[in-house]
PDB file of C-alpha atoms in Angstrom:
ATOM      1  CA  MET A 161      60.524 117.482  93.839  1.00 43.00           C
ATOM      2  CA  LYS A 162      61.393 119.479  96.958  1.00 44.00           C
ATOM      3  CA  LYS A 163      59.168 117.213  99.121  1.00 42.00           C
ATOM      4  CA  PHE A 164      60.858 114.143  97.638  1.00 39.00           C
ATOM      5  CA  ALA A 165      64.312 115.539  98.443  1.00 40.00           C
ATOM      6  CA  LEU A 166      63.294 116.346 102.031  1.00 38.00           C
ATOM      7  CA  ALA A 167      61.771 112.889 102.477  1.00 39.00           C
ATOM      8  CA  ALA A 168      64.942 111.262 101.119  1.00 40.00           C
ATOM      9  CA  ILE A 169      67.124 113.275 103.498  1.00 42.00           C
ATOM     10  CA  ALA A 170      64.869 112.435 106.447  1.00 40.00           C
ATOM     11  CA  GLY A 171      64.905 108.746 105.515  1.00 44.00           C
ATOM     12  CA  ALA A 172      68.674 108.680 105.186  1.00 42.00           C
ATOM     13  CA  THR A 173      69.049 110.427 108.541  1.00 42.00           C
ATOM     14  CA  LEU A 174      66.766 107.907 110.245  1.00 42.00           C
ATOM     15  CA  ALA A 175      68.680 105.024 108.708  1.00 47.00           C
ATOM     16  CA  PHE A 176      71.831 106.139 110.525  1.00 51.00           C
ATOM     17  CA  VAL A 177      70.197 107.216 113.783  1.00 51.00           C
ATOM     18  CA  ALA A 178      67.640 104.440 114.186  1.00 49.00           C
ATOM     19  CA  PRO A 179      69.950 101.541 115.205  1.00 55.00           C
ATOM     20  CA  GLN A 180      71.225 103.434 118.214  1.00 56.00           C
ATOM     21  CA  ALA A 181      68.015 105.240 119.114  1.00 54.00           C
ATOM     22  CA  ALA A 182      65.868 102.119 118.813  1.00 49.00           C
ATOM     23  CA  ASN A 183      68.130  99.844 120.850  1.00 47.00           C
ATOM     24  CA  ALA A 184      65.896 100.341 123.866  1.00 56.00           C
ATOM     25  CA  GLN A 185      63.054  98.778 121.856  1.00 62.00           C
ATOM     26  CA  ASP A 186      65.148  95.686 121.039  1.00 75.00           C
ATOM     27  CA  ALA A 187      63.948  95.764 117.429  1.00 89.00           C
ATOM     28  CA  TRP A 188      67.394  95.941 115.885  1.00 92.00           C
ATOM     29  CA  PRO A 189      69.446  92.771 115.370  1.00 95.00           C
ATOM     30  CA  VAL A 190      72.664  94.723 116.013  1.00 96.00           C
ATOM     31  CA  GLU A 191      74.032  96.862 118.798  1.00 95.00           C
ATOM     32  CA  PRO A 192      76.861  99.405 118.932  1.00 96.00           C
ATOM     33  CA  GLY A 193      80.328  98.133 119.742  1.00 96.00           C
ATOM     34  CA  ASP A 194      83.757  99.724 119.753  1.00 96.00           C
ATOM     35  CA  TYR A 195      84.761 102.798 117.864  1.00 98.00           C
ATOM     36  CA  VAL A 196      87.409 102.311 115.199  1.00 98.00           C
ATOM     37  CA  GLU A 197      89.649 105.206 114.240  1.00 98.00           C
ATOM     38  CA  MET A 198      91.592 105.071 110.990  1.00 98.00           C
ATOM     39  CA  SER A 199      94.420 107.526 110.416  1.00 98.00           C
ATOM     40  CA  MET A 200      95.648 107.697 106.842  1.00 98.00           C
ATOM     41  CA  ILE A 201      99.322 108.512 106.313  1.00 98.00           C
ATOM     42  CA  LYS A 202     101.277 109.418 103.189  1.00 98.00           C
ATOM     43  CA  VAL A 203     105.045 108.806 103.403  1.00 97.00           C
ATOM     44  CA  ASP A 204     107.481 110.497 101.028  1.00 97.00           C
ATOM     45  CA  ASP A 205     109.632 108.282  98.814  1.00 95.00           C
ATOM     46  CA  GLY A 206     112.803 107.165 100.549  1.00 97.00           C
ATOM     47  CA  HIS A 207     111.385 107.506 104.075  1.00 97.00           C
ATOM     48  CA  SER A 208     109.443 104.249 104.507  1.00 96.00           C
ATOM     49  CA  LEU A 209     112.121 102.657 106.684  1.00 97.00           C
ATOM     50  CA  GLU A 210     112.422 105.811 108.798  1.00 97.00           C
ATOM     51  CA  TYR A 211     108.669 105.878 109.410  1.00 98.00           C
ATOM     52  CA  ALA A 212     108.489 102.125 110.030  1.00 98.00           C
ATOM     53  CA  THR A 213     111.252 102.522 112.621  1.00 98.00           C
ATOM     54  CA  TYR A 214     109.251 105.250 114.390  1.00 98.00           C
ATOM     55  CA  LEU A 215     106.170 103.008 114.349  1.00 98.00           C
ATOM     56  CA  ALA A 216     108.134 100.070 115.773  1.00 98.00           C
ATOM     57  CA  ASP A 217     109.595 102.240 118.528  1.00 97.00           C
ATOM     58  CA  GLN A 218     107.550 105.140 119.886  1.00 96.00           C
ATOM     59  CA  TYR A 219     104.184 104.378 118.270  1.00 98.00           C
ATOM     60  CA  ARG A 220     104.215 100.751 119.393  1.00 98.00           C
ATOM     61  CA  LYS A 221     105.339 101.686 122.893  1.00 98.00           C
ATOM     62  CA  SER A 222     102.558 104.270 123.247  1.00 97.00           C
ATOM     63  CA  GLN A 223      99.846 101.997 121.825  1.00 98.00           C
ATOM     64  CA  ASP A 224     100.920  99.053 123.992  1.00 98.00           C
ATOM     65  CA  PHE A 225     100.785 101.364 127.018  1.00 98.00           C
ATOM     66  CA  ALA A 226      97.291 102.560 126.069  1.00 98.00           C
ATOM     67  CA  LYS A 227      96.174  98.948 125.665  1.00 98.00           C
ATOM     68  CA  SER A 228      97.668  97.945 129.040  1.00 98.00           C
ATOM     69  CA  GLN A 229      95.678 100.782 130.648  1.00 98.00           C
ATOM     70  CA  GLY A 230      92.438  99.624 129.008  1.00 97.00           C
ATOM     71  CA  TRP A 231      92.166 102.854 127.015  1.00 98.00           C
ATOM     72  CA  ILE A 232      92.138 101.002 123.690  1.00 98.00           C
ATOM     73  CA  ASP A 233      91.165  97.444 122.808  1.00 97.00           C
ATOM     74  CA  GLY A 234      93.722  97.030 120.057  1.00 98.00           C
ATOM     75  CA  TYR A 235      95.544  98.532 117.111  1.00 98.00           C
ATOM     76  CA  GLN A 236      96.965  97.514 113.765  1.00 98.00           C
ATOM     77  CA  ILE A 237      99.108  98.985 111.017  1.00 98.00           C
ATOM     78  CA  TRP A 238      97.913  98.407 107.472  1.00 98.00           C
ATOM     79  CA  VAL A 239     100.086  99.136 104.440  1.00 97.00           C
ATOM     80  CA  ASN A 240      98.568  99.960 101.068  1.00 97.00           C
ATOM     81  CA  GLN A 241     100.504  97.605  98.796  1.00 96.00           C
ATOM     82  CA  TYR A 242      99.459  99.330  95.572  1.00 96.00           C
ATOM     83  CA  PRO A 243      98.582 102.949  96.380  1.00 94.00           C
ATOM     84  CA  ARG A 244      97.069 104.871  93.512  1.00 95.00           C
ATOM     85  CA  GLU A 245      97.709 108.562  93.012  1.00 93.00           C
ATOM     86  CA  GLY A 246      96.643 110.460  96.138  1.00 92.00           C
ATOM     87  CA  GLU A 247      95.976 107.374  98.295  1.00 96.00           C
ATOM     88  CA  PRO A 248      97.645 106.900 101.684  1.00 98.00           C
ATOM     89  CA  ASP A 249     100.552 104.501 102.106  1.00 97.00           C
ATOM     90  CA  VAL A 250      99.829 103.551 105.711  1.00 98.00           C
ATOM     91  CA  TYR A 251      96.633 103.183 107.737  1.00 98.00           C
ATOM     92  CA  LEU A 252      96.851 103.275 111.536  1.00 98.00           C
ATOM     93  CA  ILE A 253      93.809 101.501 112.991  1.00 98.00           C
ATOM     94  CA  THR A 254      92.797 101.781 116.656  1.00 98.00           C
ATOM     95  CA  TRP A 255      89.800 100.213 118.433  1.00 98.00           C
ATOM     96  CA  PHE A 256      88.510 101.883 121.578  1.00 98.00           C
ATOM     97  CA  PRO A 257      85.341 101.361 123.646  1.00 97.00           C
ATOM     98  CA  HIS A 258      84.279 104.944 124.366  1.00 96.00           C
ATOM     99  CA  PHE A 259      85.246 108.576 124.339  1.00 96.00           C
ATOM    100  CA  VAL A 260      86.540 110.174 127.520  1.00 96.00           C
ATOM    101  CA  ASP A 261      85.630 113.485 129.124  1.00 97.00           C
ATOM    102  CA  ASN A 262      88.111 116.350 129.524  1.00 98.00           C
ATOM    103  CA  ASP A 263      89.255 115.382 133.021  1.00 98.00           C
ATOM    104  CA  GLU A 264      89.962 111.793 132.012  1.00 97.00           C
ATOM    105  CA  GLY A 265      91.698 113.021 128.862  1.00 97.00           C
ATOM    106  CA  LYS A 266      94.015 115.215 130.920  1.00 97.00           C
ATOM    107  CA  ALA A 267      94.768 112.364 133.328  1.00 97.00           C
ATOM    108  CA  ARG A 268      95.595 110.067 130.407  1.00 97.00           C
ATOM    109  CA  ALA A 269      97.830 112.694 128.797  1.00 96.00           C
ATOM    110  CA  LYS A 270      99.774 113.067 132.058  1.00 96.00           C
ATOM    111  CA  ALA A 271     100.104 109.284 132.493  1.00 97.00           C
ATOM    112  CA  TYR A 272     101.251 108.961 128.889  1.00 96.00           C
ATOM    113  CA  GLN A 273     103.856 111.726 129.251  1.00 96.00           C
ATOM    114  CA  ASP A 274     105.155 110.163 132.449  1.00 96.00           C
ATOM    115  CA  TYR A 275     105.361 106.724 130.845  1.00 96.00           C
ATOM    116  CA  MET A 276     107.065 107.972 127.679  1.00 95.00           C
ATOM    117  CA  LYS A 277     109.290 110.329 129.701  1.00 95.00           C
ATOM    118  CA  MET A 278     108.514 113.134 127.261  1.00 94.00           C
ATOM    119  CA  THR A 279     107.311 116.694 127.639  1.00 94.00           C
ATOM    120  CA  VAL A 280     104.742 118.299 125.373  1.00 94.00           C
ATOM    121  CA  GLN A 281     107.635 120.144 123.752  1.00 96.00           C
ATOM    122  CA  ASP A 282     109.433 116.832 123.079  1.00 94.00           C
ATOM    123  CA  MET A 283     106.317 115.357 121.485  1.00 94.00           C
ATOM    124  CA  GLN A 284     105.757 118.455 119.354  1.00 96.00           C
ATOM    125  CA  ALA A 285     109.374 118.432 118.182  1.00 96.00           C
ATOM    126  CA  GLY A 286     109.108 114.758 117.221  1.00 95.00           C
ATOM    127  CA  SER A 287     105.906 115.385 115.314  1.00 95.00           C
ATOM    128  CA  ALA A 288     107.491 118.333 113.500  1.00 96.00           C
ATOM    129  CA  LYS A 289     110.476 116.182 112.488  1.00 96.00           C
ATOM    130  CA  ARG A 290     108.198 113.427 111.155  1.00 96.00           C
ATOM    131  CA  SER A 291     106.089 115.981 109.261  1.00 95.00           C
ATOM    132  CA  GLU A 292     109.069 116.541 106.960  1.00 96.00           C
ATOM    133  CA  TYR A 293     108.345 113.153 105.345  1.00 97.00           C
ATOM    134  CA  ARG A 294     105.085 111.880 106.883  1.00 97.00           C
ATOM    135  CA  HIS A 295     101.832 113.602 105.990  1.00 97.00           C
ATOM    136  CA  ALA A 296      98.417 113.039 107.535  1.00 96.00           C
ATOM    137  CA  ALA A 297      96.075 112.329 104.640  1.00 96.00           C
ATOM    138  CA  GLY A 298      92.957 112.215 106.822  1.00 97.00           C
ATOM    139  CA  ASP A 299      91.122 110.400 109.573  1.00 98.00           C
ATOM    140  CA  MET A 300      87.933 108.381 109.678  1.00 98.00           C
ATOM    141  CA  LEU A 301      85.858 107.244 112.633  1.00 98.00           C
ATOM    142  CA  PHE A 302      83.730 104.111 112.441  1.00 98.00           C
ATOM    143  CA  ARG A 303      81.471 102.280 114.869  1.00 97.00           C
ATOM    144  CA  VAL A 304      81.398  98.497 114.927  1.00 96.00           C
ATOM    145  CA  MET A 305      77.898  97.063 114.918  1.00 97.00           C
ATOM    146  CA  LYS A 306      77.713  93.691 116.720  1.00 96.00           C
ATOM    147  CA  TRP A 307      75.068  91.039 116.242  1.00 96.00           C
ATOM    148  CA  LYS A 308      72.787  90.728 119.234  1.00 94.00           C
ATOM    149  CA  ALA A 309      72.646  87.330 120.882  1.00 88.00           C
ATOM    150  CA  LYS A 310      69.716  85.245 119.702  1.00 82.00           C
TER     151      LYS A 310
END
């Protein structure tokens, strides 16, 4: 039983690692594409318009800036029309091609602050105000798998 469990774990691990590790061998019909980040947001009753206004203003401005810089490929806002108990109300979806190192991350943060004309303190204060009615319910990170050309 123990050997079976270990074999199952090893097989499951290989199933997730193999497409990327074996790309050099050209055996896989797919190849890695963009990363997709999904942030899940719960909004308190009576604050949907307030949060939608924030999204239409600051969030949109920041995402459009990131897209214009080539940092992200796109973004969308999805609304859960019929959320069940405990499910998020809003999903913020962002596609990006790769992760950046620390130096690039710092340069982007500076460019973003300059563009938004906000200090770190301003951003933290805004986040604290939104946290009164907007709650992060979690994040997920996906990787798009693209079909290879035939």
